[in-house]
PDB file of C-alpha atoms in Angstrom:
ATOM      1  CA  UNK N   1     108.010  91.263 111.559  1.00 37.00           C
ATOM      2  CA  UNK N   2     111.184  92.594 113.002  1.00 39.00           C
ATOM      3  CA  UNK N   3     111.667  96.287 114.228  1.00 40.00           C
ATOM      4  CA  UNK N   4     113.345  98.761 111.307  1.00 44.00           C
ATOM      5  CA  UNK N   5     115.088 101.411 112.367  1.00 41.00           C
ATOM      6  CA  UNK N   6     117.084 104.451 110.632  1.00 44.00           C
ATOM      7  CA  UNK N   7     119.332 106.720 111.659  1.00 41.00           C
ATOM      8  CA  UNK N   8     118.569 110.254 111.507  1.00 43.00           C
ATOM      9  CA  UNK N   9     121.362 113.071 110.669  1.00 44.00           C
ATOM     10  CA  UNK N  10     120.327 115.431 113.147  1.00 46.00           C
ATOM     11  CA  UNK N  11     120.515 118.424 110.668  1.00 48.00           C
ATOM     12  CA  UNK N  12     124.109 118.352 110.249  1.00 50.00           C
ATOM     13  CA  UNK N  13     126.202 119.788 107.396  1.00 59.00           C
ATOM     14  CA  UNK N  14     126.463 116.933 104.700  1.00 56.00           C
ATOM     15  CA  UNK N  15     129.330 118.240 103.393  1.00 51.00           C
ATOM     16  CA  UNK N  16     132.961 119.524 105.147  1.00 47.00           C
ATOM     17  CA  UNK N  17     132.673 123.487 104.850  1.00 52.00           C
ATOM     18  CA  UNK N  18     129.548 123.212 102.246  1.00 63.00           C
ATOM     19  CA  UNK N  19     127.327 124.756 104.776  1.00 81.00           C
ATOM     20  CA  UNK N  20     124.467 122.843 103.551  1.00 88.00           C
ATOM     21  CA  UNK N  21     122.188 121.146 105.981  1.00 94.00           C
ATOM     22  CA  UNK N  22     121.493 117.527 106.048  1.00 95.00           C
ATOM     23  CA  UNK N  23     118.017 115.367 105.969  1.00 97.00           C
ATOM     24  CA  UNK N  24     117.312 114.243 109.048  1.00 97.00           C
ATOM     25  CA  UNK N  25     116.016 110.570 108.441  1.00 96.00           C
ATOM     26  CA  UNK N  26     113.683 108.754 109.278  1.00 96.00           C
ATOM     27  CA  UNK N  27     113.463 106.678 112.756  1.00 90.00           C
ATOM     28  CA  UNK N  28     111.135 103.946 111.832  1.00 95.00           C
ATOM     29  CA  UNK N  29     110.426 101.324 114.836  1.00 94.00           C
ATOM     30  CA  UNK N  30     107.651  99.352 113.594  1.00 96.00           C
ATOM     31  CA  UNK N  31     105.612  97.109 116.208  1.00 96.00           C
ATOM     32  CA  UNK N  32     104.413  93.321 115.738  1.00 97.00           C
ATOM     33  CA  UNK N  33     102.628  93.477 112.765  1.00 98.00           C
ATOM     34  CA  UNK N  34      99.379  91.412 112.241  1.00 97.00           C
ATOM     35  CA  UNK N  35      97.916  90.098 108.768  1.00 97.00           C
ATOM     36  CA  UNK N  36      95.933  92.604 106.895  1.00 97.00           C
ATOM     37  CA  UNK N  37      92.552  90.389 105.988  1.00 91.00           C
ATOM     38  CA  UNK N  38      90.066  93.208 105.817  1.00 85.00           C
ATOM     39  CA  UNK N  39      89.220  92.910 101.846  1.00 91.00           C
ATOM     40  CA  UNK N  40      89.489  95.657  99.709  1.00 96.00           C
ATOM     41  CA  UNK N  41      91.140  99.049 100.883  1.00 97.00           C
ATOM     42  CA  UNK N  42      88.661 101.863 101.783  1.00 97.00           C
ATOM     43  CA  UNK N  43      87.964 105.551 101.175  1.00 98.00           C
ATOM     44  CA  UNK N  44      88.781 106.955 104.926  1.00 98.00           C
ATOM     45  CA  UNK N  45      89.726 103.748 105.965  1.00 97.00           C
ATOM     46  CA  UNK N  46      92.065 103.419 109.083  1.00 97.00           C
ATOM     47  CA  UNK N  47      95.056 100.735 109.058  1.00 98.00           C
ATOM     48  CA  UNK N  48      97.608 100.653 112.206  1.00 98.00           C
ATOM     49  CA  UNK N  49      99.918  98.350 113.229  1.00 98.00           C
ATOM     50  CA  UNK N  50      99.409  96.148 109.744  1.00 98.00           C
ATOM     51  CA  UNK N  51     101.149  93.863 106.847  1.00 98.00           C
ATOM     52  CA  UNK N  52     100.456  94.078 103.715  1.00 98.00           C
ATOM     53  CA  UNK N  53     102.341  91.407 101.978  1.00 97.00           C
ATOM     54  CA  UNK N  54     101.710  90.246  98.608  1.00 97.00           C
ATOM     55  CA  UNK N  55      98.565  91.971  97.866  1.00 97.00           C
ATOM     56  CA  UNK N  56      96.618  92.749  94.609  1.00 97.00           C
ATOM     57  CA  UNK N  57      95.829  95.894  95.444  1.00 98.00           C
ATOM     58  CA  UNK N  58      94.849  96.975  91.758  1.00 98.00           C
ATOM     59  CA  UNK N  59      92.316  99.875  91.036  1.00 98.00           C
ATOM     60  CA  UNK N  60      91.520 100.145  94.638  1.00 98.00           C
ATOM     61  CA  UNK N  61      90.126 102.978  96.381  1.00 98.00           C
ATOM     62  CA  UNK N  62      91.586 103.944  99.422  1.00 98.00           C
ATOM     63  CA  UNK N  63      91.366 107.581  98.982  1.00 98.00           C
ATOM     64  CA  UNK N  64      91.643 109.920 102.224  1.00 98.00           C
ATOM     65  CA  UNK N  65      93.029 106.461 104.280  1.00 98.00           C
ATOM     66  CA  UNK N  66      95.246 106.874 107.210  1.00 98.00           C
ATOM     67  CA  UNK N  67      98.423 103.988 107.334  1.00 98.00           C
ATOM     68  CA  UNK N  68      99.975 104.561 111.177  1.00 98.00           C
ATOM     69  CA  UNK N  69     102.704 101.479 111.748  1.00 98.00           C
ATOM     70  CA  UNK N  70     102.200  99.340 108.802  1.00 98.00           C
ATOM     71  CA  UNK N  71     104.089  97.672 106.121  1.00 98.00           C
ATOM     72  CA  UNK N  72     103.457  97.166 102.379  1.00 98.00           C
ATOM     73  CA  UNK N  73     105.227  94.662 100.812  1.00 98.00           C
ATOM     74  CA  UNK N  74     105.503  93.161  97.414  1.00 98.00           C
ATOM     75  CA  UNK N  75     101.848  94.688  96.977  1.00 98.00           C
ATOM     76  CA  UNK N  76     100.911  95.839  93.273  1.00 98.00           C
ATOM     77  CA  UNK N  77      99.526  99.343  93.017  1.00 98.00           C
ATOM     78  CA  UNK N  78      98.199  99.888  89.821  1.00 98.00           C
ATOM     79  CA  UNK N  79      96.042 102.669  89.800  1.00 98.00           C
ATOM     80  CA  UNK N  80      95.106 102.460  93.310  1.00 98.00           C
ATOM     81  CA  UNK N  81      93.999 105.479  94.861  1.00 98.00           C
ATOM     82  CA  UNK N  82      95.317 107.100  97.623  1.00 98.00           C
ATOM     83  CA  UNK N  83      94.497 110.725  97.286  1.00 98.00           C
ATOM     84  CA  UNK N  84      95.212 112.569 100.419  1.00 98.00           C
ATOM     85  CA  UNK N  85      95.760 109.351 102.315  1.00 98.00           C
ATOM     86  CA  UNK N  86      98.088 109.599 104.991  1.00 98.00           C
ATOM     87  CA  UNK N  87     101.382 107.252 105.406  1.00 98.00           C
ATOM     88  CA  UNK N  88     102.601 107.927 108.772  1.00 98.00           C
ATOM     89  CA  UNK N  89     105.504 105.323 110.375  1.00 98.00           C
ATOM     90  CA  UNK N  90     105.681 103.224 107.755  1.00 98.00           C
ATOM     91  CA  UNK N  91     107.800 100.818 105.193  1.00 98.00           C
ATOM     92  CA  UNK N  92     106.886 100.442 101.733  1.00 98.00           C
ATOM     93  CA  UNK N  93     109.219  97.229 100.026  1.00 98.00           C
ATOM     94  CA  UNK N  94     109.472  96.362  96.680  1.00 98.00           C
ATOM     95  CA  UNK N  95     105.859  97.884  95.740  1.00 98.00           C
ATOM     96  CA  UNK N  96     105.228  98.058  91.871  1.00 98.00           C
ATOM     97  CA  UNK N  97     102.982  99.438  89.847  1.00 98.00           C
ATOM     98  CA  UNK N  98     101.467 101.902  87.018  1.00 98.00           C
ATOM     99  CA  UNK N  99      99.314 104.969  87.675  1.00 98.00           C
ATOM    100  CA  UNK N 100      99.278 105.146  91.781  1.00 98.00           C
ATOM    101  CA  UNK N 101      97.653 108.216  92.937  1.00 98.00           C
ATOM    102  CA  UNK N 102      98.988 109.547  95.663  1.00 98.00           C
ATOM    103  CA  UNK N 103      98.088 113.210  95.357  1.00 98.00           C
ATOM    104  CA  UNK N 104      97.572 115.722  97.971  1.00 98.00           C
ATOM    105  CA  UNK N 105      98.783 112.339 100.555  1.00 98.00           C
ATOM    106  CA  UNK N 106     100.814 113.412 103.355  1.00 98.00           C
ATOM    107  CA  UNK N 107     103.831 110.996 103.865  1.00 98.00           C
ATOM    108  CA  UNK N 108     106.050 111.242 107.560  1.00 98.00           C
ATOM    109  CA  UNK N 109     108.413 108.965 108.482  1.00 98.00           C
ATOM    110  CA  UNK N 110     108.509 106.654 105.089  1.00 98.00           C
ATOM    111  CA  UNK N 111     110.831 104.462 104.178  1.00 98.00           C
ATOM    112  CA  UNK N 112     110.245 103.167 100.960  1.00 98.00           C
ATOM    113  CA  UNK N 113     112.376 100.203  99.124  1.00 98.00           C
ATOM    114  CA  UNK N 114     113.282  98.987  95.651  1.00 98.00           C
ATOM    115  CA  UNK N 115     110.061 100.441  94.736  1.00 98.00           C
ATOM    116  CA  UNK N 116     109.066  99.431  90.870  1.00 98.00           C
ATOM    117  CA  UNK N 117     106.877 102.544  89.771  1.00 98.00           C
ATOM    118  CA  UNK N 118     105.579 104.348  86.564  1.00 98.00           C
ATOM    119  CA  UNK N 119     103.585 107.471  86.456  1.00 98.00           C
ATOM    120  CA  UNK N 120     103.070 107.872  90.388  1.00 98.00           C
ATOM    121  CA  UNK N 121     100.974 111.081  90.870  1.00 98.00           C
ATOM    122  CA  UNK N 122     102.016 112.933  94.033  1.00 98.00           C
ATOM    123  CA  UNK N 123     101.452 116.366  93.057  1.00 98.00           C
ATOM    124  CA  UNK N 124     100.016 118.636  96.450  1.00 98.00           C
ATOM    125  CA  UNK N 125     101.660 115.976  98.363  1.00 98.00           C
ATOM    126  CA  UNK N 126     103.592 116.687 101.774  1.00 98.00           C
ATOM    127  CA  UNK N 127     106.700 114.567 102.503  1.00 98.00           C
ATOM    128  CA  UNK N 128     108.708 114.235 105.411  1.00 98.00           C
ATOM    129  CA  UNK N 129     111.359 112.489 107.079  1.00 98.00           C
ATOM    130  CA  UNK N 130     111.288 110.465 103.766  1.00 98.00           C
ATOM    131  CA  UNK N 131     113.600 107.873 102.591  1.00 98.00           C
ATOM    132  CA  UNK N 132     113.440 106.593  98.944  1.00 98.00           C
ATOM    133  CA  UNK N 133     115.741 103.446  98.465  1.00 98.00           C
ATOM    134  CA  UNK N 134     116.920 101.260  95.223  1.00 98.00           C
ATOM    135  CA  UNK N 135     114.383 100.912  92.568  1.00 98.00           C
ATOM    136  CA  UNK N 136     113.350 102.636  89.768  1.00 98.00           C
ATOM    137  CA  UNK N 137     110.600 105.122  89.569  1.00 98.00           C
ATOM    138  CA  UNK N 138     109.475 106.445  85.679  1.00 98.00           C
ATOM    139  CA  UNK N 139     107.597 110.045  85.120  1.00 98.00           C
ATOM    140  CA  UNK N 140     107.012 110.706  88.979  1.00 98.00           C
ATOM    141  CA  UNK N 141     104.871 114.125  89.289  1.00 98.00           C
ATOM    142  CA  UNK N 142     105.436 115.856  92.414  1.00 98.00           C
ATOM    143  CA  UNK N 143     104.604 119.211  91.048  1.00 98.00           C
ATOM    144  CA  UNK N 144     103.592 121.538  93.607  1.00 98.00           C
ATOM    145  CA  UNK N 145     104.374 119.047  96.516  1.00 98.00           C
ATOM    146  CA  UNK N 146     106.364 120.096  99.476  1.00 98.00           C
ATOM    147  CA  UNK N 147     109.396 117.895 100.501  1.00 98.00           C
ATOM    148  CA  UNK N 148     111.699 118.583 104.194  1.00 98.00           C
ATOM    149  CA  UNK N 149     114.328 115.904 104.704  1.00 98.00           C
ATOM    150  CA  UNK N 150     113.971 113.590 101.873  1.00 98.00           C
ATOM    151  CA  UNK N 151     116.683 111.210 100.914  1.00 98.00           C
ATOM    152  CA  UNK N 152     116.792 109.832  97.451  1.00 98.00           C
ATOM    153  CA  UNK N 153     119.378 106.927  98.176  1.00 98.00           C
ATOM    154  CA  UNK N 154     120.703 104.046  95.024  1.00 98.00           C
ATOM    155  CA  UNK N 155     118.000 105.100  93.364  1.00 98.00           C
ATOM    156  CA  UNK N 156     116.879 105.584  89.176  1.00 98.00           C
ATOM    157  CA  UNK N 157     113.779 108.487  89.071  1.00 98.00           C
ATOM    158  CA  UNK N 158     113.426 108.866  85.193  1.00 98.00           C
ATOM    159  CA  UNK N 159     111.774 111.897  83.755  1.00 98.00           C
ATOM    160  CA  UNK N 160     110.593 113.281  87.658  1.00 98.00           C
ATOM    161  CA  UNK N 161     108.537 116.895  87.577  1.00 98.00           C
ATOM    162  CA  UNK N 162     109.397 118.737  90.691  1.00 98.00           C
ATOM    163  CA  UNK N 163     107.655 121.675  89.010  1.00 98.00           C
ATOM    164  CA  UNK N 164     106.941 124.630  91.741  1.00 98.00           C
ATOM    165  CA  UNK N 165     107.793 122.478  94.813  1.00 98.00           C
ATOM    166  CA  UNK N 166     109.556 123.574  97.619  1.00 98.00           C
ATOM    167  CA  UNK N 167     112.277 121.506  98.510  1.00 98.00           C
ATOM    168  CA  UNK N 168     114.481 121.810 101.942  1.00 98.00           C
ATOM    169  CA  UNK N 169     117.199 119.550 102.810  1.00 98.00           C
ATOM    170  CA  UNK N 170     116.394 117.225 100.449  1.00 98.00           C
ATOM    171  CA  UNK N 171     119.407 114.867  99.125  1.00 98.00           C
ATOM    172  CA  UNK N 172     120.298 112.906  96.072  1.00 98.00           C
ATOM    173  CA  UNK N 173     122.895 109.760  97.360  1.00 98.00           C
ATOM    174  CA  UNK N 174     124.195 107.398  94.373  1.00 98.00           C
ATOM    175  CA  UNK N 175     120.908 108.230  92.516  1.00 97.00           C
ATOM    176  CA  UNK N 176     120.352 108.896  89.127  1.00 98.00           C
ATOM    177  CA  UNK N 177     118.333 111.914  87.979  1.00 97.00           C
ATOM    178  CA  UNK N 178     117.577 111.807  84.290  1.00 97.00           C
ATOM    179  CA  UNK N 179     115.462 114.713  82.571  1.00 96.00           C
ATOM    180  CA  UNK N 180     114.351 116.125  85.876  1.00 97.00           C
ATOM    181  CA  UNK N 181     112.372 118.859  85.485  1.00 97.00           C
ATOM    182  CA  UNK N 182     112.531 121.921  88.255  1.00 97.00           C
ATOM    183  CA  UNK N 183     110.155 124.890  86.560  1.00 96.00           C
ATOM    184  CA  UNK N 184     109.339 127.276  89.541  1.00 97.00           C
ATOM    185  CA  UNK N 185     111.003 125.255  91.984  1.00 98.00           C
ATOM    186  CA  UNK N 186     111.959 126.215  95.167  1.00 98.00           C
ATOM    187  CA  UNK N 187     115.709 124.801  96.790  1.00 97.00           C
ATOM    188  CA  UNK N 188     116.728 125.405 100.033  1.00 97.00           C
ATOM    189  CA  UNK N 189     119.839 122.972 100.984  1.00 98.00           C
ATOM    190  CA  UNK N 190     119.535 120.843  98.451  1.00 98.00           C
ATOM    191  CA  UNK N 191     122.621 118.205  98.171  1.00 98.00           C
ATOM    192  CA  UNK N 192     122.931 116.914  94.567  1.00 97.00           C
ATOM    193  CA  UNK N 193     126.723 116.293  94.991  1.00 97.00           C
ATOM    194  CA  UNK N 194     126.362 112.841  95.312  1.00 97.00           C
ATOM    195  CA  UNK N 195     123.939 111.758  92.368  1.00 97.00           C
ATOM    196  CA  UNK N 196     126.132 109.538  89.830  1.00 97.00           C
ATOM    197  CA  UNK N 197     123.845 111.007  87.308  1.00 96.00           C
ATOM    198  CA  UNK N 198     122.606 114.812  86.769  1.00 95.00           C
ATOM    199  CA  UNK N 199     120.244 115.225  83.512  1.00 94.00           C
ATOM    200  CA  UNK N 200     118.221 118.422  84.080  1.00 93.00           C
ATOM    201  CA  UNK N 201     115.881 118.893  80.612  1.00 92.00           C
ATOM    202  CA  UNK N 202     114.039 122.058  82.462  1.00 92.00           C
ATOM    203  CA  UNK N 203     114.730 124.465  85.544  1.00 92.00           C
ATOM    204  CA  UNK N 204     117.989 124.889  85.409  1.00 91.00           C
ATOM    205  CA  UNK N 205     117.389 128.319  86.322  1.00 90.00           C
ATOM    206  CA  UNK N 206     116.216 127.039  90.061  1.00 91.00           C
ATOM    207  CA  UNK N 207     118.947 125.579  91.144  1.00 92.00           C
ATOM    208  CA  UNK N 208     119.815 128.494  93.643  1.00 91.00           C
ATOM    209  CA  UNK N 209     119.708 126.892  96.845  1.00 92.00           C
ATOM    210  CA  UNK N 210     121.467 123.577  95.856  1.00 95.00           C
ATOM    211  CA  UNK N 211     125.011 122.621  95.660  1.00 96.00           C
ATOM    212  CA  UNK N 212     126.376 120.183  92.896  1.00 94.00           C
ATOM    213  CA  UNK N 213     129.992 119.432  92.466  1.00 93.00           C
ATOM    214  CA  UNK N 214     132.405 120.989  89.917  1.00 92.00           C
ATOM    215  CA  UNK N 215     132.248 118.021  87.780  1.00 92.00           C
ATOM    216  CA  UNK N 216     128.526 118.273  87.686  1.00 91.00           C
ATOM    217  CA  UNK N 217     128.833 121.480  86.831  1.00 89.00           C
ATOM    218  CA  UNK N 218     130.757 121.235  83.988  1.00 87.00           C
ATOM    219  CA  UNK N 219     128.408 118.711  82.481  1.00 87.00           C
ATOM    220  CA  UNK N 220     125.592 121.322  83.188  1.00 87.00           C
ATOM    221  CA  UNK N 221     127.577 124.457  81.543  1.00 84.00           C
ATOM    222  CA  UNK N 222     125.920 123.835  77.711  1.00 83.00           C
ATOM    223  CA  UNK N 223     122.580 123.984  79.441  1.00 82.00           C
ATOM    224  CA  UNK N 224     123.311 126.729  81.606  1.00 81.00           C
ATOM    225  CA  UNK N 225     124.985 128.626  78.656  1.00 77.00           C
ATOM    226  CA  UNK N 226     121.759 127.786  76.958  1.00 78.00           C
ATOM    227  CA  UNK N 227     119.538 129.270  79.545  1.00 77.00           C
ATOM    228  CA  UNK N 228     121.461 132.409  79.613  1.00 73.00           C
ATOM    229  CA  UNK N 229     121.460 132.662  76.176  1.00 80.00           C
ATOM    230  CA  UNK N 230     125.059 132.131  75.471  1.00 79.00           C
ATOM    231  CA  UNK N 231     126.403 130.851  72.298  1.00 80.00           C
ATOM    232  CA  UNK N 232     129.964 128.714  72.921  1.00 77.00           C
ATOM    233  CA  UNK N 233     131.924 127.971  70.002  1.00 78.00           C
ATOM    234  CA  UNK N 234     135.342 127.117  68.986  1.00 73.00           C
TER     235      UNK N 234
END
């Protein structure tokens, strides 16, 4: 398989004058790859420097695994578990799939494309230097997870619960956020500027730490005015 490669920002403002940070991306140079023919995943099991292409990987347990150079693609997920796996140099493409647990898993350097995923359960879980790219992810639960330099990039996350994580330099690119959730969040330069769609149903109140743009704002004001318990009329 042929190297991948992304260019990292370096921590520099996204935005002329905004003064917030940027995500540093991630540099992903994978090696040659060989076939993954080991069977079913396994609890602690240790993968490096392997393909994953086309696999059923359907109610399997791979709880506490460690990926280190692999790739995952076109593999169905549905309900597999990967609590507290690790994902470490990695690309996941066009991965699908219902009910993937992925709590408490650790995720550094990550790219992961046109991803097809309902329900994902990533709550506890640390993410770094991640990239999420195109696709469509429904009801995405990172509650209490930790995310530093994550880019959400061309992206659809419908109905995502970011309740009580901590999020630094995280960024929203052409990505469409609808009834995200942000209950005892924590923001720290936190670019939403760019999403072509902003639909916050809880958390409003968190939002210190981010920067949005005036139109976005403007959409937000009758929840805002809500929050604060302000009545517009006329």
């Amino acid at each position: 398989m042929a190297r991948r490669a992304s260019t990292r920002a370096g921590g520099r403002d996204s935005g002329s004058g905004s003064g917030v940070k940027a995500a540093r991306r991630p540099e992903i140079r994978l090696p040659e790859l060989g076939p993954y023919q080991g069977g079913e995943l396994e609890p602690d099991g240790d993968y490096d420097g392997l393909e994953f292409r086309d696999l059923d990987l359907t109610g399997q347990d791979g709880a506490g695994a460690r990926f280190m150079d692999c790739a995952l693609t076109e593999c169905a997920l549905d309900g597999t578990g990967l609590k507290s796996a690790r994902v470490l140099d990695s690309v996941l493409t066009g991965v699908r799939g219902v009910g993937t647990d992925l709590a408490d898993a650790s995720l550094r350097d990550v790219e992961i494309v046109d991803a097809r995923l309902g329900g994902t359960q990533m709550y506890g879980a640390v993410l770094e230097r991640v990239l999420i790219r195109g696709g469509k992810i429904d009801f995405l639960n990172l509650r209490q997870a930790r995310l530093r330099d994550v880019v959400f990039q061309g992206c659809v996350l419908v109905e995502p619960d970011f309740g009580g994580a901590r999020l630094e330099r995280v960024e929203f690119v052409d990505c469409a956020l609808k009834a995200a959730d942000f209950t005892a969040a924590t923001l720290t330069d936190v670019d939403l500027r760019a999403a072509v769609e902003l639909g916050i149903a809880a958390g409003v109140d968190r939002l210190a730490g981010a920067v949005i743009s005036t139109a976005q704002l403007l959409d937000l004001a009758p929840v805002l005015a809500g929050q604060l318990g302000i009545r517009v009329e006329g």
